[in-house]
PDB file of C-alpha atoms in Angstrom:
ATOM      1  CA  UNK O  67      19.753 182.158 180.902  1.00 80.00           C
ATOM      2  CA  UNK O  68      17.953 181.294 184.247  1.00 84.00           C
ATOM      3  CA  UNK O  69      20.307 183.060 186.099  1.00 82.00           C
ATOM      4  CA  UNK O  70      19.899 186.016 184.666  1.00 86.00           C
ATOM      5  CA  UNK O  71      16.302 185.862 184.559  1.00 87.00           C
ATOM      6  CA  UNK O  72      16.625 185.308 188.492  1.00 84.00           C
ATOM      7  CA  UNK O  73      18.792 188.366 188.857  1.00 86.00           C
ATOM      8  CA  UNK O  74      16.298 190.377 186.396  1.00 88.00           C
ATOM      9  CA  UNK O  75      13.504 189.486 188.773  1.00 87.00           C
ATOM     10  CA  UNK O  76      15.245 190.364 191.479  1.00 85.00           C
ATOM     11  CA  UNK O  77      16.267 193.860 190.089  1.00 89.00           C
ATOM     12  CA  UNK O  78      12.265 194.221 189.133  1.00 89.00           C
ATOM     13  CA  UNK O  79      11.566 193.216 192.573  1.00 86.00           C
ATOM     14  CA  UNK O  80      14.240 195.969 193.845  1.00 85.00           C
ATOM     15  CA  UNK O  81      16.556 193.286 195.509  1.00 81.00           C
ATOM     16  CA  UNK O  82      20.157 194.406 194.990  1.00 84.00           C
ATOM     17  CA  UNK O  83      21.489 191.802 196.761  1.00 85.00           C
ATOM     18  CA  UNK O  84      20.988 189.338 194.287  1.00 82.00           C
ATOM     19  CA  UNK O  85      20.497 186.445 197.108  1.00 86.00           C
ATOM     20  CA  UNK O  86      16.740 186.155 196.785  1.00 85.00           C
ATOM     21  CA  UNK O  87      17.489 182.173 196.313  1.00 87.00           C
ATOM     22  CA  UNK O  88      19.104 182.271 199.558  1.00 91.00           C
ATOM     23  CA  UNK O  89      16.616 183.755 201.533  1.00 90.00           C
ATOM     24  CA  UNK O  90      13.481 181.863 199.416  1.00 90.00           C
ATOM     25  CA  UNK O  91      16.079 178.647 200.791  1.00 95.00           C
ATOM     26  CA  UNK O  92      16.381 179.887 204.342  1.00 95.00           C
ATOM     27  CA  UNK O  93      12.757 180.786 204.612  1.00 94.00           C
ATOM     28  CA  UNK O  94      11.549 177.265 203.264  1.00 94.00           C
ATOM     29  CA  UNK O  95      14.105 175.520 205.550  1.00 95.00           C
ATOM     30  CA  UNK O  96      12.677 177.681 208.383  1.00 96.00           C
ATOM     31  CA  UNK O  97       9.384 176.376 208.003  1.00 95.00           C
ATOM     32  CA  UNK O  98       7.753 173.861 211.007  1.00 95.00           C
ATOM     33  CA  UNK O  99       5.666 170.652 210.470  1.00 95.00           C
ATOM     34  CA  UNK O 100       2.886 173.060 212.635  1.00 96.00           C
ATOM     35  CA  UNK O 101       3.216 175.530 210.037  1.00 95.00           C
ATOM     36  CA  UNK O 102       2.850 173.184 206.867  1.00 95.00           C
ATOM     37  CA  UNK O 103      -0.041 171.515 208.500  1.00 95.00           C
ATOM     38  CA  UNK O 104      -1.587 175.012 209.119  1.00 95.00           C
ATOM     39  CA  UNK O 105      -1.170 176.138 205.904  1.00 93.00           C
ATOM     40  CA  UNK O 106      -2.846 172.967 204.012  1.00 94.00           C
ATOM     41  CA  UNK O 107      -5.803 173.160 206.510  1.00 94.00           C
ATOM     42  CA  UNK O 108      -6.722 176.544 205.567  1.00 92.00           C
ATOM     43  CA  UNK O 109      -5.646 175.780 201.947  1.00 91.00           C
ATOM     44  CA  UNK O 110      -8.593 173.035 202.131  1.00 91.00           C
ATOM     45  CA  UNK O 111     -10.772 175.212 204.054  1.00 89.00           C
ATOM     46  CA  UNK O 112     -10.710 177.473 201.670  1.00 86.00           C
ATOM     47  CA  UNK O 113     -11.071 174.713 198.459  1.00 83.00           C
ATOM     48  CA  UNK O 114     -14.279 173.558 200.316  1.00 81.00           C
ATOM     49  CA  UNK O 115     -15.845 176.708 200.674  1.00 80.00           C
ATOM     50  CA  UNK O 116     -14.965 178.688 197.674  1.00 77.00           C
ATOM     51  CA  UNK O 117     -18.290 179.348 195.632  1.00 72.00           C
ATOM     52  CA  UNK O 118     -18.718 181.187 192.003  1.00 71.00           C
ATOM     53  CA  UNK O 119     -22.478 182.444 191.611  1.00 69.00           C
ATOM     54  CA  UNK O 120     -23.209 182.764 188.069  1.00 71.00           C
ATOM     55  CA  UNK O 121     -26.717 184.305 186.821  1.00 67.00           C
ATOM     56  CA  UNK O 122     -28.189 186.292 183.619  1.00 68.00           C
ATOM     57  CA  UNK O 123     -30.026 189.022 184.976  1.00 67.00           C
ATOM     58  CA  UNK O 124     -32.941 188.142 182.925  1.00 72.00           C
ATOM     59  CA  UNK O 125     -36.114 188.678 184.338  1.00 71.00           C
ATOM     60  CA  UNK O 126     -34.909 188.743 187.385  1.00 65.00           C
ATOM     61  CA  UNK O 127     -34.806 192.308 189.021  1.00 71.00           C
ATOM     62  CA  UNK O 128     -32.341 191.565 191.974  1.00 74.00           C
ATOM     63  CA  UNK O 129     -28.761 189.971 191.791  1.00 68.00           C
ATOM     64  CA  UNK O 130     -29.271 187.050 193.755  1.00 67.00           C
ATOM     65  CA  UNK O 131     -27.179 185.967 197.112  1.00 71.00           C
ATOM     66  CA  UNK O 132     -27.730 182.840 197.210  1.00 71.00           C
ATOM     67  CA  UNK O 133     -28.264 179.262 194.192  1.00 69.00           C
ATOM     68  CA  UNK O 134     -27.934 175.741 194.454  1.00 68.00           C
ATOM     69  CA  UNK O 135     -25.065 173.917 194.375  1.00 63.00           C
ATOM     70  CA  UNK O 136     -24.365 171.980 190.737  1.00 61.00           C
ATOM     71  CA  UNK O 137     -22.507 169.131 190.732  1.00 63.00           C
ATOM     72  CA  UNK O 138     -19.952 168.064 188.355  1.00 59.00           C
ATOM     73  CA  UNK O 139     -22.485 165.865 186.462  1.00 54.00           C
ATOM     74  CA  UNK O 140     -23.598 168.376 183.925  1.00 54.00           C
ATOM     75  CA  UNK O 141     -26.042 171.426 184.130  1.00 54.00           C
ATOM     76  CA  UNK O 142     -29.473 171.582 185.330  1.00 54.00           C
ATOM     77  CA  UNK O 143     -30.473 171.253 181.692  1.00 58.00           C
ATOM     78  CA  UNK O 144     -29.183 168.210 180.746  1.00 58.00           C
ATOM     79  CA  UNK O 145     -30.752 166.340 184.017  1.00 57.00           C
ATOM     80  CA  UNK O 146     -34.192 167.570 182.817  1.00 59.00           C
ATOM     81  CA  UNK O 147     -34.002 170.009 185.870  1.00 57.00           C
ATOM     82  CA  UNK O 148     -35.025 173.947 185.597  1.00 57.00           C
ATOM     83  CA  UNK O 149     -33.364 176.919 186.919  1.00 55.00           C
ATOM     84  CA  UNK O 150     -36.184 178.966 188.446  1.00 54.00           C
ATOM     85  CA  UNK O 151     -37.904 177.683 191.543  1.00 46.00           C
TER      86      UNK O 151
END
């Protein structure tokens, strides 16, 4: 079943040589320590800089572009704070 799934995935990706596993293995084997370090550094930077802005239009005329970062300790209301500044 797994082999047929791989073959079908190859066909779906228009790989008619049915060697995608070998190609992936060759690419993974060619990775260097520097490649992996660069990738992990870039990934960590993206995770640290990632932001999600959630707002409710409510009474505000314009869409906010900045806000206060919340920790994982619950909502502002749970801590007795207000959202409006």
